[in-house]
CSV table of C-alpha atoms in Angstrom, one decimal:
chain,number,residue,atom,x,y,z
A,175,UNK,CA,-21.2,-14.0,10.8
A,176,UNK,CA,-20.0,-17.1,9.1
A,177,UNK,CA,-18.0,-19.9,10.7
A,178,UNK,CA,-14.4,-19.9,9.7
A,179,UNK,CA,-13.2,-22.2,6.9
A,180,UNK,CA,-11.1,-25.2,7.4
A,181,UNK,CA,-7.8,-23.5,6.6
A,182,UNK,CA,-8.4,-20.7,9.1
A,183,UNK,CA,-9.4,-23.3,11.8
A,184,UNK,CA,-6.3,-25.3,11.1
A,185,UNK,CA,-4.2,-22.1,11.6
A,186,UNK,CA,-5.9,-21.5,14.9
A,187,UNK,CA,-5.4,-25.1,16.2
A,188,UNK,CA,-1.8,-25.2,14.9
A,189,UNK,CA,-1.0,-21.9,16.7
A,190,UNK,CA,-2.4,-23.3,19.9
A,191,UNK,CA,-0.1,-26.3,19.7
A,192,UNK,CA,3.0,-24.1,19.0
A,193,UNK,CA,2.1,-21.7,21.8
A,194,UNK,CA,1.8,-24.6,24.3
A,195,UNK,CA,5.2,-25.9,23.2
A,196,UNK,CA,7.1,-22.7,23.5
A,197,UNK,CA,6.9,-20.7,26.7
A,198,UNK,CA,7.8,-17.1,26.2
A,199,UNK,CA,11.5,-16.1,26.9
A,200,UNK,CA,10.3,-13.0,28.9
A,201,UNK,CA,8.5,-15.3,31.4
A,202,UNK,CA,11.6,-17.4,32.0
A,203,UNK,CA,13.8,-14.3,32.5
A,204,UNK,CA,11.7,-13.2,35.4
A,205,UNK,CA,12.7,-16.3,37.2
A,206,UNK,CA,16.5,-16.0,36.6
A,207,UNK,CA,18.4,-14.4,39.4
A,208,UNK,CA,22.0,-13.4,39.7
A,209,UNK,CA,24.2,-13.0,42.7
A,210,UNK,CA,27.9,-12.0,43.2
A,211,UNK,CA,30.3,-14.7,44.1
A,212,UNK,CA,33.3,-13.8,46.2
A,213,UNK,CA,35.6,-16.7,47.0
A,214,UNK,CA,36.1,-16.9,50.7
A,215,UNK,CA,33.3,-14.5,51.4
A,216,UNK,CA,30.1,-15.4,49.5
A,217,UNK,CA,29.8,-19.2,48.8
A,218,UNK,CA,27.8,-20.8,46.0
A,219,UNK,CA,25.2,-21.8,48.5
A,220,UNK,CA,24.7,-18.3,49.9
A,221,UNK,CA,24.7,-16.8,46.3
A,222,UNK,CA,22.0,-19.3,45.4
A,223,UNK,CA,19.8,-17.9,48.2
A,224,UNK,CA,20.6,-14.4,47.1
A,225,UNK,CA,19.7,-15.2,43.5
A,226,UNK,CA,16.3,-16.5,44.7
A,227,UNK,CA,15.8,-13.4,46.8
A,228,UNK,CA,16.3,-11.3,43.7
A,229,UNK,CA,13.7,-13.2,41.8
A,230,UNK,CA,11.2,-12.9,44.7
A,231,UNK,CA,11.8,-9.2,45.0
A,232,UNK,CA,11.2,-8.9,41.2
A,233,UNK,CA,7.9,-10.7,41.5
A,234,UNK,CA,6.5,-9.3,44.7
A,235,UNK,CA,8.1,-5.8,44.9
A,236,UNK,CA,9.1,-6.2,48.5
A,237,UNK,CA,11.1,-3.1,49.3
A,238,UNK,CA,11.8,-3.3,53.0
A,239,UNK,CA,12.3,-7.0,54.0
A,240,UNK,CA,14.2,-9.7,52.2
A,241,UNK,CA,11.6,-12.2,50.9
A,242,UNK,CA,13.8,-15.2,51.7
A,243,UNK,CA,14.2,-14.0,55.2
A,244,UNK,CA,10.5,-13.2,55.6
A,245,UNK,CA,9.6,-16.6,54.4
A,246,UNK,CA,12.4,-18.4,56.2
A,247,UNK,CA,13.8,-19.9,53.0
A,248,UNK,CA,17.3,-21.4,53.1
A,249,UNK,CA,19.7,-23.2,50.8
A,250,UNK,CA,17.6,-26.4,50.7
A,251,UNK,CA,14.5,-24.5,49.7
A,252,UNK,CA,16.4,-22.6,47.0
A,253,UNK,CA,17.7,-25.9,45.6
A,254,UNK,CA,14.2,-27.4,45.6
A,255,UNK,CA,13.1,-24.6,43.3
A,256,UNK,CA,16.2,-24.6,41.1
A,257,UNK,CA,16.1,-25.6,37.4
A,258,UNK,CA,19.7,-24.8,36.4
A,259,UNK,CA,22.7,-22.7,37.5
A,260,UNK,CA,26.0,-21.6,36.1
A,261,UNK,CA,28.9,-19.3,36.9
A,262,UNK,CA,29.1,-16.3,34.6
A,263,UNK,CA,31.5,-13.3,34.3
A,264,UNK,CA,29.8,-10.0,33.7
A,265,UNK,CA,31.8,-7.0,32.3
A,266,UNK,CA,31.2,-3.8,34.2
A,267,UNK,CA,32.8,-0.3,34.4
A,268,UNK,CA,34.2,1.2,37.6
A,269,UNK,CA,34.2,4.9,38.6
A,270,UNK,CA,37.4,5.6,36.7
A,271,UNK,CA,36.0,4.2,33.5
A,272,UNK,CA,38.0,1.0,33.7
A,273,UNK,CA,36.5,-2.3,32.6
A,274,UNK,CA,36.5,-5.3,35.0
A,275,UNK,CA,34.7,-8.6,35.3
A,276,UNK,CA,32.4,-9.6,38.2
A,277,UNK,CA,31.9,-13.3,38.9
A,278,UNK,CA,28.2,-14.2,39.5
A,279,UNK,CA,26.1,-17.2,40.0
A,280,UNK,CA,23.2,-17.2,37.5
A,281,UNK,CA,20.3,-19.4,38.7
A,282,UNK,CA,17.1,-20.2,36.9
A,283,UNK,CA,14.2,-21.2,39.1
A,284,UNK,CA,11.1,-23.2,38.1
A,285,UNK,CA,8.3,-20.8,37.4
A,286,UNK,CA,5.4,-23.0,38.5
A,287,UNK,CA,7.1,-23.9,41.8
A,288,UNK,CA,7.9,-20.3,42.6
A,289,UNK,CA,4.4,-19.2,41.8
A,290,UNK,CA,3.1,-22.0,44.0
A,291,UNK,CA,5.3,-20.8,46.8
A,292,UNK,CA,3.9,-17.3,46.5
A,293,UNK,CA,0.3,-18.7,46.3
A,294,UNK,CA,0.7,-20.7,49.5
A,295,UNK,CA,1.9,-17.5,51.3
A,296,UNK,CA,-0.8,-15.4,49.6
A,297,UNK,CA,1.7,-12.9,48.4
A,298,UNK,CA,0.9,-10.6,45.4
A,299,UNK,CA,2.8,-11.5,42.2
A,300,UNK,CA,3.5,-9.1,39.4
A,301,UNK,CA,3.7,-11.3,36.2
A,302,UNK,CA,5.3,-10.7,32.9
A,303,UNK,CA,2.7,-8.1,31.9
A,304,UNK,CA,4.8,-5.1,32.7
A,305,UNK,CA,4.4,-1.8,30.9
A,306,UNK,CA,7.5,-0.4,29.2
A,307,UNK,CA,8.7,2.7,31.1
A,308,UNK,CA,9.9,5.8,29.3
A,309,UNK,CA,12.4,7.5,31.6
A,310,UNK,CA,13.5,11.1,31.1
A,311,UNK,CA,16.4,11.9,33.5
A,312,UNK,CA,18.1,15.3,34.0
A,313,UNK,CA,21.1,16.2,36.1
A,314,UNK,CA,22.5,19.4,37.6
A,315,UNK,CA,26.1,19.3,38.6
A,316,UNK,CA,29.3,21.4,38.1
A,317,UNK,CA,28.8,21.2,34.4
A,318,UNK,CA,25.3,22.6,34.6
A,319,UNK,CA,21.8,21.3,33.9
A,320,UNK,CA,21.3,18.8,31.1
A,321,UNK,CA,19.8,15.4,30.2
A,322,UNK,CA,21.8,12.7,31.9
A,323,UNK,CA,24.5,11.3,29.6
A,324,UNK,CA,26.7,9.3,31.9
A,325,UNK,CA,27.9,5.7,31.2
A,326,UNK,CA,27.8,4.7,34.9
A,327,UNK,CA,24.3,6.0,35.2
A,328,UNK,CA,23.2,4.0,32.1
A,329,UNK,CA,25.0,0.9,33.5
A,330,UNK,CA,23.1,1.3,36.7
A,331,UNK,CA,19.8,1.5,34.8
A,332,UNK,CA,20.6,-1.7,32.9
A,333,UNK,CA,21.6,-3.6,36.0
A,334,UNK,CA,18.8,-2.4,38.3
A,335,UNK,CA,16.3,-2.7,35.4
A,336,UNK,CA,17.3,-6.4,35.0
A,337,UNK,CA,17.2,-6.9,38.8
A,338,UNK,CA,13.7,-5.5,39.1
A,339,UNK,CA,12.4,-6.9,35.8
A,340,UNK,CA,11.6,-3.4,34.5
A,341,UNK,CA,11.6,-2.6,30.7
A,342,UNK,CA,13.3,0.9,30.7
A,343,UNK,CA,13.5,3.1,27.7
A,344,UNK,CA,15.6,6.2,27.5
A,345,UNK,CA,14.5,8.8,24.9
A,346,UNK,CA,16.9,9.6,22.0
A,347,UNK,CA,16.8,13.3,23.0
A,348,UNK,CA,16.7,14.3,19.3
A,349,UNK,CA,14.9,17.2,17.7
A,350,UNK,CA,11.5,15.4,17.7
A,351,UNK,CA,11.8,14.6,21.4
A,352,UNK,CA,12.9,18.1,22.4
A,353,UNK,CA,10.0,19.6,20.4
A,354,UNK,CA,7.8,18.0,23.0
A,355,UNK,CA,9.9,18.0,26.2
A,356,UNK,CA,12.0,20.8,27.6
A,357,UNK,CA,14.7,20.4,30.2
A,358,UNK,CA,12.6,22.7,32.5
A,359,UNK,CA,9.7,20.2,32.2
A,360,UNK,CA,11.9,17.4,33.8
A,361,UNK,CA,13.4,19.6,36.4
A,362,UNK,CA,10.0,21.1,37.3
A,363,UNK,CA,8.3,17.7,37.5
A,364,UNK,CA,5.8,18.6,34.8
A,365,UNK,CA,4.8,15.1,33.8
A,366,UNK,CA,1.9,16.3,31.6
A,367,UNK,CA,4.6,17.6,29.2
A,368,UNK,CA,6.3,14.2,29.2
A,369,UNK,CA,3.3,12.0,28.6
A,370,UNK,CA,2.8,12.7,24.8
A,371,UNK,CA,6.3,11.3,24.1
A,372,UNK,CA,5.2,7.8,25.3
A,373,UNK,CA,3.4,7.0,22.1
A,374,UNK,CA,6.7,7.4,20.1
A,375,UNK,CA,8.4,4.7,22.2
A,376,UNK,CA,5.4,2.5,22.8
A,377,UNK,CA,5.6,3.0,26.6
A,378,UNK,CA,2.8,2.4,29.0
A,379,UNK,CA,4.4,4.4,31.9
A,380,UNK,CA,6.2,7.7,31.8
A,381,UNK,CA,8.7,8.7,34.4
A,382,UNK,CA,11.1,11.5,35.1
A,383,UNK,CA,14.1,11.9,37.4
A,384,UNK,CA,15.4,15.2,38.5
A,385,UNK,CA,18.9,14.5,40.0
A,386,UNK,CA,21.0,17.3,41.5
A,387,UNK,CA,24.5,17.5,43.0
A,388,UNK,CA,24.8,19.2,46.3
A,389,UNK,CA,27.8,20.4,48.3
A,390,UNK,CA,28.4,16.9,49.8
A,391,UNK,CA,26.1,14.5,48.2
A,392,UNK,CA,23.4,14.0,45.5
A,393,UNK,CA,19.6,14.2,45.9
A,394,UNK,CA,16.7,13.9,43.5
A,395,UNK,CA,13.1,13.2,42.8
A,396,UNK,CA,11.5,10.5,40.7
A,397,UNK,CA,8.0,11.0,39.4
A,398,UNK,CA,5.9,8.6,37.3
A,399,UNK,CA,2.4,8.2,36.1
A,400,UNK,CA,0.5,4.9,36.2
A,401,UNK,CA,-3.1,4.8,34.8
A,402,UNK,CA,-3.4,8.5,35.4
A,403,UNK,CA,-2.1,8.4,39.0
A,404,UNK,CA,1.0,10.5,39.7
A,405,UNK,CA,3.5,9.0,42.2
A,406,UNK,CA,6.9,10.2,43.4
A,407,UNK,CA,9.8,9.4,45.7
A,408,UNK,CA,12.7,11.4,47.1
A,409,UNK,CA,16.2,9.9,46.8
A,410,UNK,CA,19.6,10.7,48.2
A,411,UNK,CA,23.1,9.2,47.9
A,412,UNK,CA,26.8,9.9,47.7
A,413,UNK,CA,26.9,9.6,43.9
A,414,UNK,CA,24.6,10.0,40.9
A,415,UNK,CA,24.5,6.2,40.5
A,416,UNK,CA,23.2,5.8,44.1
A,417,UNK,CA,20.0,7.5,43.1
A,418,UNK,CA,19.0,4.8,40.6
A,419,UNK,CA,18.2,1.8,42.8
A,420,UNK,CA,15.8,3.5,45.3
A,421,UNK,CA,14.0,5.2,42.4
A,422,UNK,CA,13.4,2.0,40.4
A,423,UNK,CA,12.6,0.1,43.6
A,424,UNK,CA,9.8,2.5,44.4
A,425,UNK,CA,8.6,2.4,40.8
A,426,UNK,CA,8.4,-1.5,40.9
A,427,UNK,CA,6.5,-1.3,44.2
A,428,UNK,CA,3.9,0.9,42.7
A,429,UNK,CA,3.5,-1.4,39.7
A,430,UNK,CA,2.9,-4.3,42.1
A,431,UNK,CA,0.4,-2.2,44.0
A,432,UNK,CA,-1.5,-1.5,40.8
A,433,UNK,CA,-1.2,-4.7,38.7
A,434,UNK,CA,-0.1,-7.6,40.9
A,435,UNK,CA,-2.5,-10.5,41.5
A,436,UNK,CA,-2.9,-13.0,44.4
A,437,UNK,CA,-3.6,-16.5,43.4
A,438,UNK,CA,-7.0,-17.6,44.7
A,439,UNK,CA,-6.9,-20.3,47.4
A,440,UNK,CA,-9.9,-22.0,45.9
A,441,UNK,CA,-8.0,-22.7,42.6
A,442,UNK,CA,-9.2,-19.7,40.6
A,443,UNK,CA,-12.1,-19.1,38.2
A,444,UNK,CA,-13.1,-19.2,34.6
A,445,UNK,CA,-14.0,-16.3,32.3
A,446,UNK,CA,-15.5,-16.2,28.8
A,447,UNK,CA,-14.1,-13.6,26.4
A,448,UNK,CA,-15.1,-12.7,22.8
A,449,UNK,CA,-12.6,-11.0,20.6
A,450,UNK,CA,-13.9,-9.2,17.5
A,451,UNK,CA,-12.2,-7.3,14.7
A,452,UNK,CA,-10.2,-10.2,13.3
A,453,UNK,CA,-9.6,-9.8,9.5
A,454,UNK,CA,-6.6,-12.0,8.9
A,455,UNK,CA,-6.2,-15.7,9.8
A,456,UNK,CA,-2.8,-15.0,11.5
A,457,UNK,CA,-4.7,-12.7,13.9
A,458,UNK,CA,-6.4,-15.7,15.4
A,459,UNK,CA,-3.0,-17.0,16.4
A,460,UNK,CA,-2.0,-13.5,17.7
A,461,UNK,CA,-5.0,-13.5,20.0
A,462,UNK,CA,-4.3,-17.0,21.3
A,463,UNK,CA,-0.7,-16.1,22.0
A,464,UNK,CA,-1.7,-13.0,23.8
A,465,UNK,CA,-3.8,-14.9,26.3
A,466,UNK,CA,-1.4,-17.8,26.6
A,467,UNK,CA,1.3,-15.4,27.7
A,468,UNK,CA,-0.7,-13.7,30.4
A,469,UNK,CA,0.6,-15.0,33.8
A,470,UNK,CA,-2.9,-14.8,35.2
A,471,UNK,CA,-4.2,-17.3,32.6
A,472,UNK,CA,-3.7,-21.0,33.4
A,473,UNK,CA,-5.4,-22.4,30.4
A,474,UNK,CA,-7.0,-21.2,27.2
A,475,UNK,CA,-9.9,-23.2,25.6
A,476,UNK,CA,-11.2,-22.4,22.1
A,477,UNK,CA,-15.1,-22.4,22.3
A,478,UNK,CA,-16.0,-21.0,18.9
A,479,UNK,CA,-14.2,-19.4,16.0
A,480,UNK,CA,-16.1,-17.4,13.3
A,481,UNK,CA,-15.2,-15.2,10.4
A,482,UNK,CA,-14.2,-12.1,12.3
A,483,UNK,CA,-14.3,-13.2,16.0
A,484,UNK,CA,-13.2,-15.8,18.4
A,485,UNK,CA,-14.8,-17.0,21.7
A,486,UNK,CA,-12.5,-18.4,24.4
A,487,UNK,CA,-12.8,-19.7,27.9
A,488,UNK,CA,-10.0,-18.7,30.2
A,489,UNK,CA,-9.0,-20.5,33.4
A,490,UNK,CA,-7.7,-17.8,35.7
A,491,UNK,CA,-5.6,-18.0,38.9
A,492,UNK,CA,-6.9,-14.8,40.3
A,493,UNK,CA,-8.6,-11.5,39.7
A,494,UNK,CA,-7.5,-8.6,37.5
A,495,UNK,CA,-7.9,-9.8,33.9
A,496,UNK,CA,-9.0,-6.4,32.7
A,497,UNK,CA,-5.9,-4.7,34.2
A,498,UNK,CA,-3.4,-7.1,32.5
A,499,UNK,CA,-5.3,-6.7,29.2
A,500,UNK,CA,-4.9,-3.0,29.3
A,501,UNK,CA,-1.2,-3.3,29.9
A,502,UNK,CA,-0.7,-5.3,26.7
A,503,UNK,CA,-2.3,-2.7,24.3
A,504,UNK,CA,-3.1,-5.6,22.0
A,505,UNK,CA,-6.8,-5.7,22.8
A,506,UNK,CA,-9.4,-3.0,23.6
A,507,UNK,CA,-12.1,-3.7,26.2
A,508,UNK,CA,-15.6,-2.8,24.9
A,509,UNK,CA,-17.6,-4.0,27.9
A,510,UNK,CA,-19.4,-7.1,29.3
A,511,UNK,CA,-22.2,-8.9,27.4
A,512,UNK,CA,-25.4,-10.0,29.1
A,513,UNK,CA,-24.1,-13.5,29.4
A,514,UNK,CA,-21.1,-12.3,31.4
A,515,UNK,CA,-18.5,-12.6,28.6
A,516,UNK,CA,-15.9,-9.9,28.3
A,517,UNK,CA,-16.2,-8.2,24.9
A,518,UNK,CA,-12.8,-7.3,23.3
A,519,UNK,CA,-11.5,-6.2,19.9
A,520,UNK,CA,-8.1,-6.0,18.4
A,521,UNK,CA,-6.5,-2.6,18.8
A,522,UNK,CA,-5.6,-0.8,15.5
């Protein structure tokens, strides 16, 4: 291989500077919490703690205990982590289809400070490497069995998806989709039939929800597949909307179990990686951006750049580099070289 020419090297170095100056928006959004404000009932101070609690649930997947209560965090702690806050009005729909506005406190917390808090407590953290989730949902009520097409259900998916930091995709349900997936597949829990549709939507996780109306309430089953492992949870509630939150909460918890990392108390480690298969100068910048946006990576150092490959040294805060690389689908892992460097190539 030949070393890269000056122009290509300049592109790589310029990309590194631009990446360092522009943290990804997705990373910031994980640290933005929202909490309802009710004058006379929920103060700005309490809403701030609630907003921090939402962020910590999103990062840790805690599904039984409030993180702020578990860690003994109060208003002063929330303010010490705060970057900015504002009051916002969010338009929602009620059960009768009427629009109304809900007053919320939207608070953005400092990512390094929040991460340091979780590191001190040795709590697992699910970073911004989160696979898109393709959700097939079916319902059975007085109108019969069909794919869910309910505005309140879709509103709940948006709200709970934001709350838990989940990238949810609902299929179009067009002729192409239905050639792969039948309603009976969803209701029967046949996730093997659902999985091929993931490629169309670029999803890393497939999920299905079979939701049924009973005589007095609703019940259902959520099933999803992560890295070939099938998981499920049973849900119950008074309305169809009530079945969304527990299903997504369980899904988030399983993502944390599979992909979350714990920051090493000794300050982390370093790892050499070599990426092959680069044919365009801009792809060097793509590789640098990919590693810079991994929450596990604290620093990226360019060791060597050649005509079709790049060698980097990564400073890591914990274990699990291979897992987060697989989530991204940008790079393919080819193995480990005798010198210990991780061998990668650009996915095609």
